[in-house]
Amino acid sequence: MKRRQTTTGNLTRLLGGGSTPLFVMNAQRKLLVFNRGCEELTGFTAEDIVGRISHYGSSGETPVEELTAGLCPPPEVLAGEQRSAPAYLSTATGASLPRMLNFYPFCDEQGQVIHVLGIVSAIPQPPHVADPTAAQTVHAELAALRGNLRQRFGRQTLVCKGPATTRMLNQIDLAQHCRAAVFLQGEPGTGKQHIARVVHYGGDAKNTAFVAVDCRKLAASEIDRTVTRFLEAATDPAARGLGISAGSLFLGHVEHLPRDVQRRIVKAHDGEEPPALRLFSSSCFPLAEAVEREDLLFELQALLTTVTIEVPPLRDRPEDLLLLAQHFLEDLNRRGEKQVGGFARDAVKLFTEYNWPGNLEELFKVVGETHTAATGEMVLPADLPFRFRTGFDAQHLPPVEQFTSIPLEQLTSEYETELIQRALRQCKQNKSQAADLLQINRAKLYRRMEVLGIDDADSGEDQ
């Protein structure tokens, strides 16, 4: 007997008209049904959603992609498990709705998932999820955090939660509402250039160019050519009259900027009307040190540091660590077929015990290699790459014992003097008895006393 197949059209007619928000997707995460209840809840139409592929993540290039990502079930559901998980659903107005998603997989005769039904409900008070996993909690928290930060800073990605980044977020907010130069100071790999992009694209100049120049890596001629081109565009009256703006120029490792280019930038900003060019710069240490070493002009330091943002290292952001790792993991989910739900508890423990000397850059590389190596729904310690495991082991080795300089001859002489004087006192200055006590002959005792400068007292001399 042939198995009866339910077509997409039948599914839509059967489920599409209900007021209870529900949706259906196939095993390839392609959305097949987005009913009237979902349309009323989110403001998106079935035409916007049906046919799209969802990914297990909390971000997307557009609000529609963010909604479809929010509807994606955890990988355990696609393996046949029934699950309920909290989620934040993006709406057409840009808001994020906290909801509970209840997933019901439907399998064929071989036990393979063919469809997943999702029913959207309110989050119970107090919230209760049957056997919630830590990874699902981090996933939902990341979605909520990204929604709040997106409303505040725009669509550029920021993942910041802890107290170490509170001041930085406030400074970013202020920098987005002005055109002042911004200097970012922080260790390598902390994301200074990304923050500069967040400021640029979250401000009034978001439709203009943002060009990054690494002053440490590029040749001096290439730096000179790029800066000259930008300054010419920024000072050309014809370009300004046409509303053309040069945008923003980011100077990474600015202390390596050639001296003649430094003078050119300072001179361009000496006029009554400064160029229509916003300057961003970064370094791993305060620019005052570069001025002191004569690597940077004092005038340029004053020009670049109108707004100074200190970017904390990852080791000072423990509250952000797992959210950032989950963000990188979900971003990789969005780029391909492979979907990994999160990090198992044992892997999380290793992450939190590691110091991450390479900061966000190191975390990004580790998560990328981990996503490639993972074979299940969750990242296990065995999936962590060699670079992480060797770094973790090296970090937990005891420190190498430092051998400092020891004046052996001086210490030996001082100890020998103390022993001879103690023996002489005990024997009441009788040198024969003192020599016997020290287990040397009397002639050697006399020689050592002479070398060590011990007084030859006459009292108690042996007869």
Coordinates of C-alpha atoms in Angstrom, one line a residue:
M1 CA 0.0 0.0 0.0
K2 CA 1.4 3.4 -1.0
R3 CA 2.1 5.8 1.8
R4 CA -0.1 8.9 1.5
Q5 CA 1.9 12.0 1.1
T6 CA 0.8 15.4 2.5
T7 CA 1.6 18.2 0.1
T8 CA 2.6 21.7 1.0
G9 CA -0.8 22.9 -0.3
N10 CA -2.7 20.4 1.9
L11 CA -0.6 21.5 4.9
T12 CA -1.3 25.1 4.3
R13 CA -5.1 24.6 3.9
L14 CA -5.1 22.4 7.0
L15 CA -3.1 24.6 9.3
G16 CA -2.8 28.0 7.7
G17 CA -6.1 29.6 8.9
G18 CA -5.8 29.0 12.6
S19 CA -5.4 31.8 15.2
T20 CA -2.9 29.8 17.3
P21 CA 0.5 30.8 15.9
L22 CA 2.2 27.7 14.3
F23 CA 4.5 26.9 11.5
V24 CA 5.9 23.8 9.7
M25 CA 9.3 23.2 8.2
N26 CA 10.9 20.1 6.6
A27 CA 14.0 18.3 7.6
Q28 CA 16.1 20.7 5.5
R29 CA 14.7 23.6 7.7
K30 CA 12.7 25.0 4.8
L31 CA 9.6 26.7 6.1
L32 CA 6.4 25.3 4.5
V33 CA 3.7 26.8 6.6
F34 CA 3.4 30.2 8.4
N35 CA -0.2 30.5 9.5
R36 CA -2.5 33.4 10.2
G37 CA -1.7 33.3 13.9
C38 CA 2.0 33.8 13.1
E39 CA 1.2 36.6 10.7
E40 CA -0.8 38.5 13.3
L41 CA 1.9 37.9 16.0
T42 CA 4.9 39.1 14.0
G43 CA 3.5 41.4 11.3
F44 CA 5.1 39.4 8.5
T45 CA 3.1 37.6 5.9
A46 CA 3.3 34.0 4.9
E47 CA 4.6 35.2 1.5
D48 CA 7.6 36.8 3.4
I49 CA 8.5 33.6 5.2
V50 CA 7.4 30.5 3.4
G51 CA 10.2 29.0 1.2
R52 CA 13.0 30.4 3.3
I53 CA 15.7 28.2 5.0
S54 CA 16.0 28.8 8.7
H55 CA 19.3 28.4 10.6
Y56 CA 19.9 27.9 14.3
G57 CA 21.0 31.3 15.3
S58 CA 20.0 34.7 16.7
S59 CA 21.1 37.0 13.9
G60 CA 20.4 37.7 10.2
E61 CA 21.0 40.3 7.6
T62 CA 17.4 41.4 7.6
P63 CA 14.5 41.3 10.1
V64 CA 12.9 38.4 8.1
E65 CA 16.1 36.4 8.3
E66 CA 16.2 37.1 12.1
L67 CA 12.7 35.8 12.5
T68 CA 13.4 32.6 10.5
A69 CA 16.5 32.1 12.6
G70 CA 14.4 32.5 15.7
L71 CA 11.9 29.8 14.5
C72 CA 14.6 27.2 13.8
P73 CA 14.5 24.2 16.2
P74 CA 17.5 23.1 18.2
P75 CA 19.5 20.3 16.4
E76 CA 18.1 17.8 18.9
V77 CA 14.6 18.2 17.3
L78 CA 15.9 17.4 13.9
A79 CA 17.4 14.3 15.4
G80 CA 13.9 13.2 16.5
E81 CA 13.5 14.7 20.0
Q82 CA 10.5 16.7 21.1
R83 CA 11.6 20.0 22.7
S84 CA 10.3 23.3 24.1
A85 CA 12.7 26.3 24.1
P86 CA 12.4 30.0 24.9
A87 CA 13.0 32.3 21.9
Y88 CA 12.9 36.0 20.9
L89 CA 11.0 36.5 17.7
S90 CA 11.7 39.5 15.5
T91 CA 8.7 41.5 14.3
A92 CA 8.1 43.7 11.3
T93 CA 8.3 46.8 13.6
G94 CA 11.8 45.8 14.9
A95 CA 10.6 44.6 18.3
S96 CA 11.6 41.3 19.8
L97 CA 8.9 39.1 21.4
P98 CA 9.7 36.6 24.1
R99 CA 7.9 33.4 23.4
M100 CA 8.0 29.7 24.0
L101 CA 8.4 27.5 21.0
N102 CA 7.2 23.9 21.2
F103 CA 8.6 21.6 18.6
Y104 CA 7.1 18.3 17.5
P105 CA 9.1 16.2 15.0
F106 CA 7.2 13.9 12.6
C107 CA 9.2 10.9 11.3
D108 CA 8.8 8.3 8.5
E109 CA 8.8 4.5 8.9
Q110 CA 12.6 4.5 9.2
G111 CA 12.5 7.0 12.0
Q112 CA 13.9 9.9 9.9
V113 CA 12.5 13.3 10.6
I114 CA 10.5 14.6 7.6
H115 CA 8.6 17.6 9.1
V116 CA 8.7 19.7 12.3
L117 CA 5.6 21.4 13.7
G118 CA 6.3 24.4 15.8
I119 CA 3.6 26.0 18.1
V120 CA 4.2 29.4 19.5
S121 CA 2.9 30.1 23.0
A122 CA 3.4 32.6 25.8
I123 CA 6.2 32.0 28.3
P124 CA 4.6 30.6 31.5
Q125 CA 5.1 32.5 34.7
P126 CA 7.3 31.3 36.3
P127 CA 9.0 30.1 33.1
H128 CA 9.3 26.3 32.8
V129 CA 10.9 24.3 30.1
A130 CA 11.0 20.5 30.2
D131 CA 14.7 19.6 30.7
P132 CA 16.2 22.8 29.4
T133 CA 19.8 22.6 28.3
A134 CA 22.4 25.3 29.1
A135 CA 23.0 25.8 25.4
Q136 CA 19.3 26.6 24.8
T137 CA 19.4 29.1 27.6
V138 CA 22.5 30.8 26.2
H139 CA 20.8 30.8 22.7
A140 CA 17.7 32.6 24.1
E141 CA 19.8 35.0 26.1
L142 CA 21.9 35.9 23.1
A143 CA 18.8 36.6 21.0
A144 CA 17.4 38.9 23.7
L145 CA 20.7 40.7 24.1
R146 CA 21.2 41.2 20.4
G147 CA 17.7 42.6 20.1
N148 CA 18.3 45.2 22.8
L149 CA 21.7 46.2 21.4
R150 CA 20.3 46.3 17.9
Q151 CA 17.6 48.8 18.9
R152 CA 20.3 50.9 20.6
F153 CA 23.2 50.8 18.2
G154 CA 21.8 49.6 14.8
R155 CA 22.2 46.4 13.0
Q156 CA 26.0 46.2 13.4
T157 CA 26.9 43.3 15.7
L158 CA 27.6 44.0 19.3
V159 CA 27.6 41.3 22.1
C160 CA 28.3 43.0 25.4
K161 CA 26.6 42.4 28.7
G162 CA 29.0 42.6 31.7
P163 CA 30.1 45.6 33.8
A164 CA 33.5 45.8 32.0
T165 CA 31.8 46.9 28.8
T166 CA 29.2 49.3 30.3
R167 CA 31.4 52.4 29.9
M168 CA 32.4 51.3 26.4
L169 CA 28.8 51.0 25.3
N170 CA 28.0 54.4 26.6
Q171 CA 31.0 55.9 24.8
I172 CA 29.9 54.1 21.5
D173 CA 26.4 55.6 22.0
L174 CA 27.9 59.1 22.3
A175 CA 30.3 58.6 19.4
Q176 CA 27.4 57.6 17.1
H177 CA 25.8 61.0 17.7
C178 CA 28.7 63.2 16.8
R179 CA 31.5 63.5 14.1
A180 CA 34.4 63.7 16.5
A181 CA 37.6 61.7 16.0
V182 CA 37.6 58.4 17.9
F183 CA 40.7 56.6 19.3
L184 CA 40.3 53.0 20.4
Q185 CA 42.9 51.5 22.8
G186 CA 43.1 47.8 23.7
E187 CA 45.1 44.6 23.4
P188 CA 45.5 42.9 20.0
G189 CA 42.4 41.0 19.0
T190 CA 39.9 42.9 21.1
G191 CA 37.8 44.1 18.1
K192 CA 38.8 47.7 17.9
Q193 CA 38.2 48.0 14.2
H194 CA 34.8 46.3 14.5
I195 CA 33.8 48.9 17.2
A196 CA 34.8 51.7 14.8
R197 CA 32.6 50.2 12.1
V198 CA 29.7 50.1 14.6
V199 CA 30.2 53.8 15.4
H200 CA 30.4 54.7 11.7
Y201 CA 27.4 52.7 10.4
G202 CA 25.3 53.6 13.4
G203 CA 25.7 57.4 12.8
D204 CA 24.6 60.0 10.2
A205 CA 27.4 59.0 7.9
K206 CA 26.4 55.3 7.5
N207 CA 25.8 55.7 3.8
T208 CA 29.4 56.8 3.2
A209 CA 32.6 54.8 2.9
F210 CA 34.5 53.3 5.8
V211 CA 38.1 52.5 4.8
A212 CA 40.5 50.7 7.2
V213 CA 44.3 51.1 6.9
D214 CA 46.7 48.9 8.9
C215 CA 49.6 51.2 9.3
R216 CA 51.8 48.4 10.6
K217 CA 51.3 46.0 7.7
L218 CA 50.8 48.3 4.6
A219 CA 53.7 49.8 2.7
A220 CA 54.3 53.5 3.4
S221 CA 53.6 54.3 -0.3
E222 CA 50.2 52.6 -0.1
I223 CA 49.3 54.4 3.1
D224 CA 50.3 57.7 1.6
R225 CA 48.2 57.0 -1.6
T226 CA 45.1 56.0 0.4
V227 CA 45.2 59.0 2.8
T228 CA 45.9 61.5 0.1
R229 CA 42.9 60.2 -1.9
F230 CA 40.7 60.5 1.1
L231 CA 41.9 64.0 2.0
E232 CA 41.4 65.2 -1.6
A233 CA 37.8 63.9 -1.6
A234 CA 37.2 65.5 1.8
T235 CA 38.5 68.9 0.8
D236 CA 37.2 69.2 -2.7
P237 CA 34.5 71.9 -2.8
A238 CA 32.9 70.4 -5.9
A239 CA 32.5 67.1 -4.1
R240 CA 30.9 68.8 -1.1
G241 CA 28.6 70.7 -3.4
L242 CA 27.4 67.4 -4.8
G243 CA 26.9 66.0 -1.4
I244 CA 29.7 63.5 -1.8
S245 CA 31.5 62.6 1.5
A246 CA 34.7 60.7 1.9
G247 CA 33.2 59.0 5.0
S248 CA 35.5 57.6 7.7
L249 CA 39.2 56.6 7.7
F250 CA 40.4 54.0 10.3
L251 CA 44.1 54.1 11.0
G252 CA 45.0 50.8 12.8
H253 CA 48.3 50.8 14.8
V254 CA 48.5 54.5 14.1
E255 CA 51.9 54.9 15.8
H256 CA 53.3 53.3 12.6
L257 CA 51.9 56.0 10.4
P258 CA 54.7 57.6 8.3
R259 CA 55.7 61.0 9.6
D260 CA 55.0 62.9 6.4
V261 CA 51.5 61.5 6.3
Q262 CA 51.0 62.6 9.9
R263 CA 52.0 66.1 8.9
R264 CA 49.6 66.0 6.0
I265 CA 46.6 65.0 8.2
V266 CA 47.4 67.7 10.8
K267 CA 47.8 70.4 8.1
A268 CA 44.4 69.4 6.5
H269 CA 42.7 70.0 9.9
D270 CA 44.4 73.3 10.5
G271 CA 42.0 75.3 8.3
E272 CA 39.0 77.3 9.3
E273 CA 36.8 74.5 7.8
P274 CA 38.1 71.0 8.6
P275 CA 37.7 68.3 5.9
A276 CA 34.5 66.3 5.8
L277 CA 36.4 63.2 6.9
R278 CA 36.0 61.4 10.2
L279 CA 39.1 59.9 11.7
F280 CA 39.2 56.6 13.6
S281 CA 42.5 55.2 15.0
S282 CA 43.7 52.5 17.3
S283 CA 46.7 51.3 19.2
C284 CA 47.6 48.7 21.9
F285 CA 48.9 51.4 24.2
P286 CA 48.2 55.1 25.0
L287 CA 49.3 57.5 22.2
A288 CA 51.1 59.6 24.8
E289 CA 53.8 56.9 24.8
A290 CA 54.2 57.1 21.1
V291 CA 54.6 60.9 21.3
E292 CA 57.2 60.4 24.0
R293 CA 59.1 58.0 21.7
E294 CA 58.8 60.5 18.9
D295 CA 56.8 58.0 16.8
L296 CA 53.8 60.3 16.7
L297 CA 53.3 64.1 16.4
F298 CA 51.8 65.7 19.5
E299 CA 49.4 67.6 17.2
L300 CA 48.2 64.4 15.7
Q301 CA 47.7 62.8 19.1
A302 CA 45.5 65.8 20.1
L303 CA 43.5 65.5 16.9
L304 CA 42.9 61.8 17.1
T305 CA 41.9 61.5 20.8
T306 CA 38.8 63.7 21.0
V307 CA 36.9 60.6 22.1
T308 CA 38.9 57.8 23.6
I309 CA 37.4 54.3 24.0
E310 CA 39.2 51.7 26.1
V311 CA 38.3 48.2 24.8
P312 CA 38.6 45.6 27.6
P313 CA 40.3 42.2 27.0
L314 CA 38.2 39.1 26.9
R315 CA 39.6 37.8 30.3
D316 CA 37.9 40.9 31.9
R317 CA 34.5 40.0 30.2
P318 CA 33.5 36.7 31.8
E319 CA 29.8 37.5 31.5
D320 CA 30.3 37.9 27.7
L321 CA 32.4 34.9 27.0
L322 CA 29.8 32.2 26.4
L323 CA 27.5 34.7 24.6
L324 CA 30.3 35.6 22.2
A325 CA 31.2 31.9 21.6
Q326 CA 27.5 31.1 20.9
H327 CA 27.3 34.2 18.6
F328 CA 30.3 33.0 16.5
L329 CA 28.9 29.4 16.4
E330 CA 25.4 30.6 15.2
D331 CA 27.0 32.8 12.6
L332 CA 28.7 29.7 11.2
N333 CA 25.3 27.9 11.3
R334 CA 23.9 30.7 9.1
R335 CA 26.6 30.2 6.5
G336 CA 26.1 26.5 5.7
E337 CA 24.0 23.4 6.1
K338 CA 25.7 22.2 9.3
Q339 CA 23.8 23.2 12.5
V340 CA 25.5 23.0 15.9
G341 CA 23.3 23.9 18.9
G342 CA 25.9 25.0 21.4
F343 CA 28.6 23.9 23.8
A344 CA 28.3 21.0 26.2
R345 CA 28.9 21.7 29.9
D346 CA 32.4 20.1 29.9
A347 CA 33.4 22.3 26.9
V348 CA 31.9 25.4 28.7
K349 CA 34.0 24.6 31.8
L350 CA 37.2 24.5 29.7
F351 CA 36.3 27.8 28.0
T352 CA 35.7 29.6 31.3
E353 CA 39.0 28.3 32.8
Y354 CA 41.1 29.6 29.8
N355 CA 42.6 33.1 29.8
W356 CA 42.1 33.8 26.0
P357 CA 45.4 35.7 25.5
G358 CA 44.4 36.3 21.8
N359 CA 41.0 37.8 22.9
L360 CA 38.1 37.8 20.4
E361 CA 40.3 36.9 17.5
E362 CA 41.5 33.7 19.2
L363 CA 37.9 32.9 20.3
F364 CA 36.6 33.3 16.7
K365 CA 39.3 31.0 15.3
V366 CA 38.7 28.3 18.0
V367 CA 35.0 28.3 17.5
G368 CA 35.4 28.1 13.7
E369 CA 37.7 25.1 14.0
T370 CA 35.3 23.6 16.6
H371 CA 32.3 24.0 14.3
T372 CA 34.1 22.1 11.6
A373 CA 35.2 19.3 13.9
A374 CA 31.9 18.8 15.7
T375 CA 30.0 15.6 14.7
G376 CA 27.0 15.9 17.0
E377 CA 24.4 18.5 18.0
M378 CA 26.6 19.9 20.7
V379 CA 30.3 20.8 20.9
L380 CA 32.2 18.3 23.1
P381 CA 35.7 18.7 24.6
A382 CA 37.0 16.3 22.0
D383 CA 35.9 18.7 19.3
L384 CA 38.1 21.6 20.6
P385 CA 41.1 22.2 18.3
F386 CA 44.7 21.5 19.0
R387 CA 45.5 25.2 19.3
F388 CA 43.1 25.5 22.2
R389 CA 44.1 22.3 24.0
T390 CA 47.9 23.1 23.8
G391 CA 47.2 26.7 25.0
F392 CA 45.0 25.4 27.8
D393 CA 47.7 22.9 29.0
A394 CA 50.5 25.5 28.8
Q395 CA 48.4 27.9 30.9
H396 CA 48.0 25.3 33.6
L397 CA 51.6 24.2 33.8
P398 CA 53.4 25.4 37.0
P399 CA 55.7 28.4 36.5
V400 CA 59.3 27.6 35.6
E401 CA 61.5 28.0 38.7
Q402 CA 63.6 31.1 38.4
F403 CA 67.3 30.7 39.4
T404 CA 68.6 34.0 40.8
S405 CA 72.2 34.9 41.3
I406 CA 73.7 33.5 44.5
P407 CA 77.1 34.6 45.9
L408 CA 78.1 31.1 46.9
E409 CA 81.7 32.0 48.0
Q410 CA 80.4 34.7 50.3
L411 CA 77.7 32.5 51.8
T412 CA 80.1 29.6 52.3
S413 CA 82.6 31.9 54.1
E414 CA 80.0 33.4 56.3
Y415 CA 78.7 29.9 57.3
E416 CA 82.3 28.6 58.0
T417 CA 83.1 31.7 60.1
E418 CA 80.0 31.1 62.2
L419 CA 80.8 27.4 62.8
I420 CA 84.4 28.1 63.8
Q421 CA 83.4 30.9 66.2
R422 CA 80.7 28.7 67.7
A423 CA 83.3 25.9 68.2
L424 CA 85.8 28.3 69.8
R425 CA 83.2 29.6 72.2
Q426 CA 82.1 26.1 73.2
C427 CA 85.7 25.1 73.8
K428 CA 86.5 28.4 75.6
Q429 CA 89.0 29.3 72.9
N430 CA 90.9 26.1 73.1
K431 CA 91.9 25.6 69.5
S432 CA 93.0 21.9 69.8
Q433 CA 89.5 21.0 71.2
A434 CA 87.8 23.3 68.7
A435 CA 89.7 21.5 65.8
D436 CA 88.6 18.1 67.2
L437 CA 85.0 19.3 67.4
L438 CA 85.2 20.5 63.8
Q439 CA 86.9 17.2 62.8
I440 CA 89.9 19.0 61.3
N441 CA 93.5 19.3 62.4
R442 CA 94.8 22.3 64.4
A443 CA 97.0 23.5 61.5
K444 CA 94.0 23.7 59.1
L445 CA 92.0 25.5 61.8
Y446 CA 94.7 28.2 62.0
R447 CA 94.8 28.6 58.3
R448 CA 91.1 29.0 58.0
M449 CA 91.0 31.5 60.9
E450 CA 93.6 33.5 59.1
V451 CA 91.8 33.4 55.8
L452 CA 88.5 34.3 57.3
G453 CA 89.9 37.1 59.6
I454 CA 88.9 35.4 62.9
D455 CA 90.8 36.9 65.9
D456 CA 93.4 34.6 67.5
A457 CA 92.4 35.2 71.2
D458 CA 95.1 34.2 73.7
S459 CA 92.6 33.4 76.5
G460 CA 92.1 29.7 76.9
E461 CA 95.1 28.8 74.7
D462 CA 95.9 25.1 74.9
Q463 CA 99.0 24.2 77.0

